[in-house]
Each structure stands twice: as C-alpha cells, then as structure tokens.
mmCIF file of N, CA and C in Angstrom:
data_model
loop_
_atom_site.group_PDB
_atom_site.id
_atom_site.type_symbol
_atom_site.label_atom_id
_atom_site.label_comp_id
_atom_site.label_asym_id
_atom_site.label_seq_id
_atom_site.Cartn_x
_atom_site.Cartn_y
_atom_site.Cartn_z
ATOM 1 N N UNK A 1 88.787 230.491 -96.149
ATOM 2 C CA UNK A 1 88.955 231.877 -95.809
ATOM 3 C C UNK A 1 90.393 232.105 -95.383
ATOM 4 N N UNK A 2 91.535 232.314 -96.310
ATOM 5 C CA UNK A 2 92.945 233.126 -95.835
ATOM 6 C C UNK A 2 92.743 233.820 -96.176
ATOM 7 N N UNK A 3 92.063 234.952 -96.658
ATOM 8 C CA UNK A 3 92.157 236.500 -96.868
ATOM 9 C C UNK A 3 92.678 237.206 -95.197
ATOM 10 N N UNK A 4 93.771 237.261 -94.968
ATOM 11 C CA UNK A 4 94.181 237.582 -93.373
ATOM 12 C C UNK A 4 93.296 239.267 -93.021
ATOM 13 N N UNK A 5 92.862 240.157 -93.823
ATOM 14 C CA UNK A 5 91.964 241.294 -93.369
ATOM 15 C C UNK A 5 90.778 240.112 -92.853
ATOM 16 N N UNK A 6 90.445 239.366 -93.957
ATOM 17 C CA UNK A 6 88.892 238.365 -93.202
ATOM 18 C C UNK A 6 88.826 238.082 -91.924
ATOM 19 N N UNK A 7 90.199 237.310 -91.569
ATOM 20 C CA UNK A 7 90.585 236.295 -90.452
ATOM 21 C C UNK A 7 90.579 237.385 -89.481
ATOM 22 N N UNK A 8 91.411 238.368 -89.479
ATOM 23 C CA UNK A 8 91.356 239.999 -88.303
ATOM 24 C C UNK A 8 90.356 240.402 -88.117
ATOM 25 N N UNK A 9 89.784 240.291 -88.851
ATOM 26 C CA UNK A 9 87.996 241.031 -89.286
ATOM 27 C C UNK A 9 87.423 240.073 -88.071
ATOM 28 N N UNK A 10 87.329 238.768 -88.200
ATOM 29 C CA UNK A 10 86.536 237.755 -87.955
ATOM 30 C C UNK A 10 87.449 237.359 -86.310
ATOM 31 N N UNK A 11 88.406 237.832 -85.968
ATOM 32 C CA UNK A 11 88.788 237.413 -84.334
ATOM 33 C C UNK A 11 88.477 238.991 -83.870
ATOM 34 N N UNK A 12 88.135 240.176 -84.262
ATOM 35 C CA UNK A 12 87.798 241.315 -83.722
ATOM 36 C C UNK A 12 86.334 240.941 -83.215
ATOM 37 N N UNK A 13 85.609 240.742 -84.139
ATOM 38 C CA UNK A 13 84.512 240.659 -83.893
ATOM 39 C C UNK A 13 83.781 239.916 -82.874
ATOM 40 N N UNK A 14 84.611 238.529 -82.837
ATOM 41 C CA UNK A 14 84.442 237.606 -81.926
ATOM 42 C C UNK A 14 85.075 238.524 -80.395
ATOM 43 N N UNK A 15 85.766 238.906 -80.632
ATOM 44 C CA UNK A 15 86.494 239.834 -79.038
ATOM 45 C C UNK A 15 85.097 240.665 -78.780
ATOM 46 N N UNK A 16 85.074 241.364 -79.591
ATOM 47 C CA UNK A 16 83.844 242.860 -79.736
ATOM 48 C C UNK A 16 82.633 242.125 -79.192
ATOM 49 N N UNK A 17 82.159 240.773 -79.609
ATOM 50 C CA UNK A 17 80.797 239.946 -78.910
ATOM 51 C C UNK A 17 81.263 240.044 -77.446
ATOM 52 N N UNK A 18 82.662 239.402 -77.272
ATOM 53 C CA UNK A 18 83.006 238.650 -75.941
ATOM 54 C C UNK A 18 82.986 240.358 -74.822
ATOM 55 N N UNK A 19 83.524 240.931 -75.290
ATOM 56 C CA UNK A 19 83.440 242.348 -74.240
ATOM 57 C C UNK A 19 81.866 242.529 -73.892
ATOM 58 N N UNK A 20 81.018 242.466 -75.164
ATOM 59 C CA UNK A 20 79.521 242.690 -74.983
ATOM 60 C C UNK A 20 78.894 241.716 -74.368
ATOM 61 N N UNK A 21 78.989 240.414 -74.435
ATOM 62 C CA UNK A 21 78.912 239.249 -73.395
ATOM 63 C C UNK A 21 77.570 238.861 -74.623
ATOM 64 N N UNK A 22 77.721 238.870 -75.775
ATOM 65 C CA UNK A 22 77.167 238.475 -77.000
ATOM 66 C C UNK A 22 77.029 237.557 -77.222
ATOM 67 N N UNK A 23 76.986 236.248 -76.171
ATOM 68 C CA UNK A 23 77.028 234.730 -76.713
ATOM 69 C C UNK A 23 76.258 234.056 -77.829
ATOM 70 N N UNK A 24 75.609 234.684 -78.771
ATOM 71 C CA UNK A 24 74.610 234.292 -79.891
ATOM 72 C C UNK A 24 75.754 234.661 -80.611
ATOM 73 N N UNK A 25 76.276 235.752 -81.010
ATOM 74 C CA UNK A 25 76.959 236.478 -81.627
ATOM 75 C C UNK A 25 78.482 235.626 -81.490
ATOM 76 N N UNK A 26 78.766 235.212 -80.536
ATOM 77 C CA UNK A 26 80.206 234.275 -80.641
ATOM 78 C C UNK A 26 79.977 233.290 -81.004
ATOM 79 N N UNK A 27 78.557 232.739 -80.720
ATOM 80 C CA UNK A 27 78.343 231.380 -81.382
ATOM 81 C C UNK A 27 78.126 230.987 -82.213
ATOM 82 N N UNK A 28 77.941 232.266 -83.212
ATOM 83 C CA UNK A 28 77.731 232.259 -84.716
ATOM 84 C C UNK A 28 78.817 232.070 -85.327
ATOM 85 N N UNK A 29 79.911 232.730 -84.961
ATOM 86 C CA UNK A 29 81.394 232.210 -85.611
ATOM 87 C C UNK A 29 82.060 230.335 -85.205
ATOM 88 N N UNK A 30 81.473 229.836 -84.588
ATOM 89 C CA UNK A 30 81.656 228.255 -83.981
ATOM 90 C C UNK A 30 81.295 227.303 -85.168
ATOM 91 N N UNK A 31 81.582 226.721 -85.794
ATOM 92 C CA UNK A 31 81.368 225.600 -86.563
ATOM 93 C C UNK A 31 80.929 224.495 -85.835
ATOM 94 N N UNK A 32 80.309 223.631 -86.214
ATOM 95 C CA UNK A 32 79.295 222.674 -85.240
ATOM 96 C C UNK A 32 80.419 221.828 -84.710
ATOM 97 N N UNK A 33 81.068 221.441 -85.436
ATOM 98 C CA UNK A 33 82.228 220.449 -84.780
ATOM 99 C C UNK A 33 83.580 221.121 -84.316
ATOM 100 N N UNK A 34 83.283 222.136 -83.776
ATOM 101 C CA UNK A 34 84.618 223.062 -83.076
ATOM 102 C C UNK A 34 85.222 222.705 -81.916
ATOM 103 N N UNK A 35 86.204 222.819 -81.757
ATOM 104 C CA UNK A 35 86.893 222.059 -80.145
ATOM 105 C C UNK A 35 87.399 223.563 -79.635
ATOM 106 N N UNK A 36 87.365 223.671 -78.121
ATOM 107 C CA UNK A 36 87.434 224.756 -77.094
ATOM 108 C C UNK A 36 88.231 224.209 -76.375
ATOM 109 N N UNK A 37 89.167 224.845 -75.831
ATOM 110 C CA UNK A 37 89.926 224.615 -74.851
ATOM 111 C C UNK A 37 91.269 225.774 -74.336
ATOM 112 N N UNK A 38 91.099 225.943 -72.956
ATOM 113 C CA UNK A 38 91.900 226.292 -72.362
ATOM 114 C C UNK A 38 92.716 225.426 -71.984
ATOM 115 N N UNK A 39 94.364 226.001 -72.573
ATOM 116 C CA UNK A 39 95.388 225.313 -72.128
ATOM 117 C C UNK A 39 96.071 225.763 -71.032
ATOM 118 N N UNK A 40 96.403 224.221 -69.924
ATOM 119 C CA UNK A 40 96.702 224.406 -69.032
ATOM 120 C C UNK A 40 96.647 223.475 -67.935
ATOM 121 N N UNK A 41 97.092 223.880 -66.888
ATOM 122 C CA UNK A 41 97.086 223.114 -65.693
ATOM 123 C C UNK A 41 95.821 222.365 -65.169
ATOM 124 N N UNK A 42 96.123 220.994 -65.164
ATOM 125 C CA UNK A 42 94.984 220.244 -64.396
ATOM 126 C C UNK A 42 94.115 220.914 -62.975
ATOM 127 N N UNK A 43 95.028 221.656 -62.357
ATOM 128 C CA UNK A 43 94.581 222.273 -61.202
ATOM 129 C C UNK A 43 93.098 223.141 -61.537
ATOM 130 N N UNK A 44 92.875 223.949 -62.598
ATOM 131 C CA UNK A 44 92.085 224.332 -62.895
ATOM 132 C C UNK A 44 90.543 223.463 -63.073
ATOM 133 N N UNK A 45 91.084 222.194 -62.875
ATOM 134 C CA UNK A 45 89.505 221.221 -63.323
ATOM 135 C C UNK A 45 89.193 220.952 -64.661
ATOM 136 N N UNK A 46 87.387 221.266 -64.417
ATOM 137 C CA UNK A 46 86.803 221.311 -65.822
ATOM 138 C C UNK A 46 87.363 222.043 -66.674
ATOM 139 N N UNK A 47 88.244 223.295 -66.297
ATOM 140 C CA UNK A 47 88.338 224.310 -66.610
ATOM 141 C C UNK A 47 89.138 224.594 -68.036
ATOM 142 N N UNK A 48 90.497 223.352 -67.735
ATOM 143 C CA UNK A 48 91.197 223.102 -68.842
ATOM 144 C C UNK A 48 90.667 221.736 -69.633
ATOM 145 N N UNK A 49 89.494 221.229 -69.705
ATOM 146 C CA UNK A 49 89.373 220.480 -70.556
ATOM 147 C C UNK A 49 88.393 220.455 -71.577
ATOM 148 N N UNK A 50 89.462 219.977 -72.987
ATOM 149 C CA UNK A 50 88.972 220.470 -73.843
ATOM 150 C C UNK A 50 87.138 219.539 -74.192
ATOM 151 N N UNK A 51 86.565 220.756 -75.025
ATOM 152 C CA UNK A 51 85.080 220.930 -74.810
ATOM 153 C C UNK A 51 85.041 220.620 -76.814
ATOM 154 N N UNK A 52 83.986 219.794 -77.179
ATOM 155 C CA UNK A 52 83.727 219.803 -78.492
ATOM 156 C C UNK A 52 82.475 219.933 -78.739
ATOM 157 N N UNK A 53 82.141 220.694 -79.933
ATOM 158 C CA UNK A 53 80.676 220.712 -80.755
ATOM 159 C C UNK A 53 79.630 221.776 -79.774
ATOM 160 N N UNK A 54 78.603 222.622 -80.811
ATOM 161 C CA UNK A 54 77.990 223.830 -80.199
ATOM 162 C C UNK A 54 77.367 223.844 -78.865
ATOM 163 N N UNK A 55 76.850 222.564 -78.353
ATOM 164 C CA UNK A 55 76.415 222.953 -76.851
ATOM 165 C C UNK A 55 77.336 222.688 -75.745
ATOM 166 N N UNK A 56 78.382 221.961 -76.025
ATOM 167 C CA UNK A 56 79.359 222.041 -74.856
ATOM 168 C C UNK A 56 80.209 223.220 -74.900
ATOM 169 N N UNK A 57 80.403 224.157 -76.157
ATOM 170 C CA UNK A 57 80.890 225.127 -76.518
ATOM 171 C C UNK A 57 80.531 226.434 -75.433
ATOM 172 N N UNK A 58 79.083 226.233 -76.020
ATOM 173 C CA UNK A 58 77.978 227.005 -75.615
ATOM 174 C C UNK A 58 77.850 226.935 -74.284
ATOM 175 N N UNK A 59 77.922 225.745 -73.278
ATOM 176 C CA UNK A 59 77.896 225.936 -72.016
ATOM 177 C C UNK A 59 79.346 226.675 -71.220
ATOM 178 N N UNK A 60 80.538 226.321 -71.630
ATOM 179 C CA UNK A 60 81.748 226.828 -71.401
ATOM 180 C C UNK A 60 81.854 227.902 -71.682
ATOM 181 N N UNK A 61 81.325 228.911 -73.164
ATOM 182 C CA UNK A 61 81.251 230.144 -73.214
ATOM 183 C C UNK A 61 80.849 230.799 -71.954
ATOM 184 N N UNK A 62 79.665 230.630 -72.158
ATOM 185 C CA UNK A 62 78.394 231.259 -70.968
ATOM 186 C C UNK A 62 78.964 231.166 -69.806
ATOM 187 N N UNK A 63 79.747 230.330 -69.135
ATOM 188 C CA UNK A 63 80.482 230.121 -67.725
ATOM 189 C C UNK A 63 81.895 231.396 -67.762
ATOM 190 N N UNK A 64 82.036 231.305 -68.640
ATOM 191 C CA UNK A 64 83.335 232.385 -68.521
ATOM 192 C C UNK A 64 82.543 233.834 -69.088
ATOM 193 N N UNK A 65 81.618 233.814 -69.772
ATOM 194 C CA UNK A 65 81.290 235.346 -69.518
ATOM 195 C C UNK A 65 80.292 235.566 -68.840
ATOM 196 N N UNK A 66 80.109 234.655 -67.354
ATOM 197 C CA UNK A 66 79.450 235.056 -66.002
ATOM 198 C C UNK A 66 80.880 235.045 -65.260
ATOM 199 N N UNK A 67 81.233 234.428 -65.364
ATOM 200 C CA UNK A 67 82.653 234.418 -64.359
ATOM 201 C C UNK A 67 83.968 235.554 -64.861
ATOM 202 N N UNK A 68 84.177 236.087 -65.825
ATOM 203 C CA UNK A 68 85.251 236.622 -66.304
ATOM 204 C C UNK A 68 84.999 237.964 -66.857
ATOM 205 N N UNK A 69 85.177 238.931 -66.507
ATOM 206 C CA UNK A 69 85.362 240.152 -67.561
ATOM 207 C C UNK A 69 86.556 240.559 -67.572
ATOM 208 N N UNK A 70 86.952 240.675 -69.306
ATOM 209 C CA UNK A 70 88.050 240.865 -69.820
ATOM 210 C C UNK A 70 87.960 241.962 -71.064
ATOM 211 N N UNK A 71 86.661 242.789 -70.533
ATOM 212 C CA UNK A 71 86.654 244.176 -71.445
ATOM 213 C C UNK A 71 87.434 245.260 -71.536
ATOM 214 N N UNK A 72 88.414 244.690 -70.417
ATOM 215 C CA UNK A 72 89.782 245.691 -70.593
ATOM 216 C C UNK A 72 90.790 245.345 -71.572
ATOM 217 N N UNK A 73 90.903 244.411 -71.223
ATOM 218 C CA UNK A 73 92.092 243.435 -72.128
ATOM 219 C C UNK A 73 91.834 244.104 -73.543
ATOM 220 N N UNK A 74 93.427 244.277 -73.991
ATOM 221 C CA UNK A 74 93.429 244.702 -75.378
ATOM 222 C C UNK A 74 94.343 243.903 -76.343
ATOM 223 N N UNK A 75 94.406 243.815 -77.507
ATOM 224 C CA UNK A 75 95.233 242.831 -78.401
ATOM 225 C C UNK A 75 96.450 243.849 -78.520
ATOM 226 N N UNK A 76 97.719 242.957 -77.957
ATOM 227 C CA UNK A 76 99.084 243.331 -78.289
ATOM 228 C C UNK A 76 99.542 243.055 -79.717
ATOM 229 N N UNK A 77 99.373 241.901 -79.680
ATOM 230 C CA UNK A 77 99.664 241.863 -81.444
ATOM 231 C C UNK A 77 98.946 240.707 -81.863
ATOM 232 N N UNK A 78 98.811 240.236 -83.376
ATOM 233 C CA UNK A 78 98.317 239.304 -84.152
ATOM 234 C C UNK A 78 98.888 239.035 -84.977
ATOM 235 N N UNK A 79 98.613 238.253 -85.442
ATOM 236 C CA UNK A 79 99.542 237.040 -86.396
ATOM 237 C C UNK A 79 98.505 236.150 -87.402
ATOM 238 N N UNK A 80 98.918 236.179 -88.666
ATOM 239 C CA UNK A 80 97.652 235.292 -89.034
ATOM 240 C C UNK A 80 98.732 234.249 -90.231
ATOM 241 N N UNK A 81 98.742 232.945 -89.537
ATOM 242 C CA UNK A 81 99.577 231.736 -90.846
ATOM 243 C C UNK A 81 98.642 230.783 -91.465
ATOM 244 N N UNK A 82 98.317 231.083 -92.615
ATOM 245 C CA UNK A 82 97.201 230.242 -93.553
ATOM 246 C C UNK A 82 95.794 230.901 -93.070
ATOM 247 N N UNK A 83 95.465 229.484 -92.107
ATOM 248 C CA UNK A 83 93.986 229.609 -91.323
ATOM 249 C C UNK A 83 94.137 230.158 -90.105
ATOM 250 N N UNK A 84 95.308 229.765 -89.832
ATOM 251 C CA UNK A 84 95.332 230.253 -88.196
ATOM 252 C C UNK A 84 95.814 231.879 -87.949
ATOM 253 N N UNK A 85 95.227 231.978 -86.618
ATOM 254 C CA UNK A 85 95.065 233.354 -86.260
ATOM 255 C C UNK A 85 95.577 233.156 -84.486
ATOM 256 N N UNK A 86 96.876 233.724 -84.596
ATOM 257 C CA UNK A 86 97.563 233.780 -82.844
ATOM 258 C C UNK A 86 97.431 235.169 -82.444
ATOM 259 N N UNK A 87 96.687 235.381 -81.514
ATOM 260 C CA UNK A 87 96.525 236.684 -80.927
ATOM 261 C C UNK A 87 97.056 236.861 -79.684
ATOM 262 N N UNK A 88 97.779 237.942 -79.143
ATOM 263 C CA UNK A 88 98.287 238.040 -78.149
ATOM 264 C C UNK A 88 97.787 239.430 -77.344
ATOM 265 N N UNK A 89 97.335 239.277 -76.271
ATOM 266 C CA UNK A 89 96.444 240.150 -75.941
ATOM 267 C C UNK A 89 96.994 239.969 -74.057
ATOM 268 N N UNK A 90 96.609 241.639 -73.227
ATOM 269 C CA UNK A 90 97.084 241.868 -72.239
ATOM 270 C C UNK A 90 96.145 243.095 -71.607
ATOM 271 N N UNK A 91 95.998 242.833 -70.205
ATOM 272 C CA UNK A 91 95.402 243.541 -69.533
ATOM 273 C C UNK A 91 94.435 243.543 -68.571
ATOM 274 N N UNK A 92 93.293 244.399 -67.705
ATOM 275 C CA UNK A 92 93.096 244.119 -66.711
ATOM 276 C C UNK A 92 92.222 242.717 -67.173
ATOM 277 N N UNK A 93 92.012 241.919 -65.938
ATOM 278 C CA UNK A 93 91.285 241.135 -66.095
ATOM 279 C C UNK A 93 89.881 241.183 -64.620
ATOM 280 N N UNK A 94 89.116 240.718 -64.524
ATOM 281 C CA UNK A 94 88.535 240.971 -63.355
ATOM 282 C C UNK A 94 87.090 239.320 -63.200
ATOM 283 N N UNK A 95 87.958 238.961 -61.927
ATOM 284 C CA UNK A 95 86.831 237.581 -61.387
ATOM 285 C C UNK A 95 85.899 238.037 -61.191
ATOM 286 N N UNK A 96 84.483 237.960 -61.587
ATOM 287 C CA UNK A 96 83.199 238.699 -61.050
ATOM 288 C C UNK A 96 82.574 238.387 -59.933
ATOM 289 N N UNK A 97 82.688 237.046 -59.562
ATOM 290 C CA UNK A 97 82.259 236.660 -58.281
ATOM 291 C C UNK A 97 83.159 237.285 -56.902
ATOM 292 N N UNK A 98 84.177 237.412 -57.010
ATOM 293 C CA UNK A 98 84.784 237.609 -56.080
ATOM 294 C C UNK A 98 85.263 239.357 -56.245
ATOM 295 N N UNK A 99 85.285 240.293 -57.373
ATOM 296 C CA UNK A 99 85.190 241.086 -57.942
ATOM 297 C C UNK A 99 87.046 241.370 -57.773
ATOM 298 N N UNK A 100 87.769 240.470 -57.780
ATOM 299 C CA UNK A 100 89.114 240.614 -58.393
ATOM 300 C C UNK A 100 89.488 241.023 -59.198
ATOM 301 N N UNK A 101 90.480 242.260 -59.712
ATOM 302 C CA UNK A 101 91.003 242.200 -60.895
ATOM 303 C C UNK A 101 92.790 242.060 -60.980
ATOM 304 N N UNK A 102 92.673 241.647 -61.933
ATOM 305 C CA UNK A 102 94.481 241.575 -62.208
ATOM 306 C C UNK A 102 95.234 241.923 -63.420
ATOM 307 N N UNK A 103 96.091 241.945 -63.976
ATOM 308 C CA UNK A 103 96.259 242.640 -64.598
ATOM 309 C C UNK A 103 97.205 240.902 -65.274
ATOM 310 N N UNK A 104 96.612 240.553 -66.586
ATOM 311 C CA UNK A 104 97.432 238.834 -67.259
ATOM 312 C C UNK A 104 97.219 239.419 -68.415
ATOM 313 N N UNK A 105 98.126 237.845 -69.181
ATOM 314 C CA UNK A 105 98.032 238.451 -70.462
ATOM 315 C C UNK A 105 98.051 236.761 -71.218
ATOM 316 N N UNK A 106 97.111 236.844 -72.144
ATOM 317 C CA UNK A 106 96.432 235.692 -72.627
ATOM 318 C C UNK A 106 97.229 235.609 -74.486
ATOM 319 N N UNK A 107 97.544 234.255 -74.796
ATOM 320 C CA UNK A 107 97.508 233.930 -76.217
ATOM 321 C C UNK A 107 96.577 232.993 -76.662
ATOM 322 N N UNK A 108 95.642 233.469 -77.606
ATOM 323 C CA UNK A 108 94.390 232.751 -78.180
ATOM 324 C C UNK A 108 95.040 232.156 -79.671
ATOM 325 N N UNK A 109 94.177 230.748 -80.049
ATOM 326 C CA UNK A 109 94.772 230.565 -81.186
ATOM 327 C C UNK A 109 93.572 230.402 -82.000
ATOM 328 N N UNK A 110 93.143 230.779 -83.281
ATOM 329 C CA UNK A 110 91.981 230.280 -84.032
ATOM 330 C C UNK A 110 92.297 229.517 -85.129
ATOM 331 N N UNK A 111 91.618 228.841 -85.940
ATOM 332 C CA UNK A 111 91.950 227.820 -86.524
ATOM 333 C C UNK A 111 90.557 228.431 -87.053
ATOM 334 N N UNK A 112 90.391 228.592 -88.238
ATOM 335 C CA UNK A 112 89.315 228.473 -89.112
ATOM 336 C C UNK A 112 89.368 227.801 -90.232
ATOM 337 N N UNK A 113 88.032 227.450 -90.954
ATOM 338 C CA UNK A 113 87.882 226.734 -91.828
ATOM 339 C C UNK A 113 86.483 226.959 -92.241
ATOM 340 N N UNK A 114 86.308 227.520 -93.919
ATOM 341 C CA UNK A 114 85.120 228.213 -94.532
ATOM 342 C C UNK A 114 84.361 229.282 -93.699
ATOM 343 N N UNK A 115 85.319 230.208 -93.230
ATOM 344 C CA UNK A 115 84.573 230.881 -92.258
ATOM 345 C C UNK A 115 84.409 231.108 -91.417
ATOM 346 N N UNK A 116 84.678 229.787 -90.291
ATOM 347 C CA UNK A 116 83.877 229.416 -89.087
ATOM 348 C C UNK A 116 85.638 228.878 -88.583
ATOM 349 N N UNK A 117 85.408 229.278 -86.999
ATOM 350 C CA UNK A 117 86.328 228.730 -86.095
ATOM 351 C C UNK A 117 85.708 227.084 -85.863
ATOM 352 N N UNK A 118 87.434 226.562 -86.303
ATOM 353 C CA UNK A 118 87.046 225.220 -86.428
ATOM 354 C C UNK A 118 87.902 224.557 -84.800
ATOM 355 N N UNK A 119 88.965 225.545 -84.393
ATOM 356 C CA UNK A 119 89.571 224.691 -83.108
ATOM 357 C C UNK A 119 89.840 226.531 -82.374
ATOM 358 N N UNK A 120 89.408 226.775 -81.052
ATOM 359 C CA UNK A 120 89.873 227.885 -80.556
ATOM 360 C C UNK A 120 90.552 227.185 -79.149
ATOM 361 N N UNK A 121 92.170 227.937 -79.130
ATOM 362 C CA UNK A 121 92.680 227.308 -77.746
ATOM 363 C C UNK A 121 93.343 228.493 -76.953
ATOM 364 N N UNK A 122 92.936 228.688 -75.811
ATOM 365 C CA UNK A 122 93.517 229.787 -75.090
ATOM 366 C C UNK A 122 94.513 229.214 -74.381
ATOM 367 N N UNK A 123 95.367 230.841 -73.959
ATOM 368 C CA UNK A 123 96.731 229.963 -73.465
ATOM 369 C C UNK A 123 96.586 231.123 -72.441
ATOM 370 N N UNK A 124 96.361 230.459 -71.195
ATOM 371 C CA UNK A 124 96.455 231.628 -69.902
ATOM 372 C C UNK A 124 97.778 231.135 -68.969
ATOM 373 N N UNK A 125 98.049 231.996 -67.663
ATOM 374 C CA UNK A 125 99.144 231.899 -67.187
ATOM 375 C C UNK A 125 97.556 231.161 -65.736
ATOM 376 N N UNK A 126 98.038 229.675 -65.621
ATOM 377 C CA UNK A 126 96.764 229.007 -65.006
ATOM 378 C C UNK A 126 97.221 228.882 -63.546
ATOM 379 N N UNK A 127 98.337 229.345 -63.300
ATOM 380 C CA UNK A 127 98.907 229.501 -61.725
ATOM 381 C C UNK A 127 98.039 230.897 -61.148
ATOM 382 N N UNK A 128 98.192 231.786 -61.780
ATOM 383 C CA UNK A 128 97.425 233.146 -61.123
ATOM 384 C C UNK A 128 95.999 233.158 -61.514
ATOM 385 N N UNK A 129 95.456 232.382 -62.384
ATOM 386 C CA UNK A 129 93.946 231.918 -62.555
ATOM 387 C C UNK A 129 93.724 231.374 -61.157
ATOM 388 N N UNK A 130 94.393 230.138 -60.885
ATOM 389 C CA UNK A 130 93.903 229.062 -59.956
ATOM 390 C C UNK A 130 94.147 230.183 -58.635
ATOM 391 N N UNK A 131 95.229 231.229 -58.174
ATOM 392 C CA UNK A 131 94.831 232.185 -57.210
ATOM 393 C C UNK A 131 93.908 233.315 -57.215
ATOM 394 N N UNK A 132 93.610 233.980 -58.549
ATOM 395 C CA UNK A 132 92.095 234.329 -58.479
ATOM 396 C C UNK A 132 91.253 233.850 -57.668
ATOM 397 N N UNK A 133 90.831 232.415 -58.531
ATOM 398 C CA UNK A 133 89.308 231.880 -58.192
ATOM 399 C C UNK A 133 89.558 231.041 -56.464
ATOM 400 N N UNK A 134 90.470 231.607 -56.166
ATOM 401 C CA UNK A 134 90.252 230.710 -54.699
ATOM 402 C C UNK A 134 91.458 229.839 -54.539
ATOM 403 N N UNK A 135 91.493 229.105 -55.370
ATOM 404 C CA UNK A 135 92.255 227.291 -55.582
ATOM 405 C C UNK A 135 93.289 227.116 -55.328
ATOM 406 N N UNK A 136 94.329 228.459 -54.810
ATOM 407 C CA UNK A 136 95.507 228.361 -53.628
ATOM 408 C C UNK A 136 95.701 229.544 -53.690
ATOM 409 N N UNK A 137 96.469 229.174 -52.138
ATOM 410 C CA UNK A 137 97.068 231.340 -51.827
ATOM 411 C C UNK A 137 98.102 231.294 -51.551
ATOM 412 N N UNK A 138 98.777 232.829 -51.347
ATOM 413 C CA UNK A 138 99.871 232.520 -51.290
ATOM 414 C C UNK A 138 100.901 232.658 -50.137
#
C-alpha cells in the first residue's frame, strides 16, 4: 500500500478511532507482528518500552486511552515516504486521572505494510509527560 491518499486515509482513521477511544477499530489497522513504542526517556518506565504483537499492543493501547485524551490535538502536517507516514500533530492534551491539560505537540511515525501498520513510534516531549503524571515537579 503506497498509494499516499491510502496511507492519509488509513492514519486519519486510526486518529478518528483514537479520539472515539475505538480500540477494536485501532486494532484492526495493527498487523499481528507490529511493534509500539513511545520514544523516549527511561524516566517514563513501562511507558517508553517498546511493546510487540496484538495483545501487548492491545494492552498499551487501552492504558493510554484510559489515561490520555488527546481529542483536541489536531494534525499540523503529514508526510508520507514509500510506506511510511510522519505525522506531526499539536494541541490540548489532558491526563484523565489527575484531569490536567496541556497544551504538547507529538510526532507519530507509521510504517505500513499490505495495509496494516507494521511499526508505530510516537515521539512525545517525555520531560512534560513525566510532570503531568506526577514523576517530578518543578
């Protein structure tokens, strides 16, 4: 799949689940052997390490859309080279447990293959994550 309308088509949609908190629906775009990961600072924990294949996927999804709403956040721009798809996206963000919001701005990378996201890696700013969720102040 390089048809780049496909690839746009196919990281909208995945956003459009993630605002709806659609986890069947994001997990349908996952290829069984897909790797997840947030890049970033060890400080974060489990948080930055990378996760492979649909149920470790599946448990890491589900943790960030109980913990995270990012239905504000909108895509600044996109980029699509071959398979891959770099999205750059900005805006409020909000911790649900603690009901924080802030205002970051995230680069996602997709990697597909026949369809299906074969490697997804987020790129957050993991210093103002780790003061969100508690994990230092300032």
């Amino acid at each position: 799949m390089t048809d780049r309308n496909a690839l746009e088509s196919a990281v909208r949609l995945i956003y459009g689940a993630r605002n709806e908190n659609d986890l069947e629906a994001i997990m349908g775009w996952f290829d069984p052997g897909c790797r997840f990961r947030i890049v970033g600072s060890t400080w974060l924990g489990p948080m930055t390490e990378p996760v492979n294949g649909t149920d470790s996927i599946r448990s890491s999804i589900q943790a960030l859309l109980d913990n995270w709403d990012l239905s504000g956040v909108s895509i600044v721009g996109l980029h699509v080279d071959g398979d891959t798809v770099c999205v750059h996206r900005a805006g409020p963000v909000r911790f649900i447990p603690s009901n924080i919001s802030k205002d970051m701005e995230l680069m996602d990378k997709f990697t597909f293959k026949e369809g299906r996201v074969i490697d997804f890696a987020e790129f957050v700013d993991t210093l103002e994550v780790a003061e969100t969720v508690g994990l230092l102040s300032r």
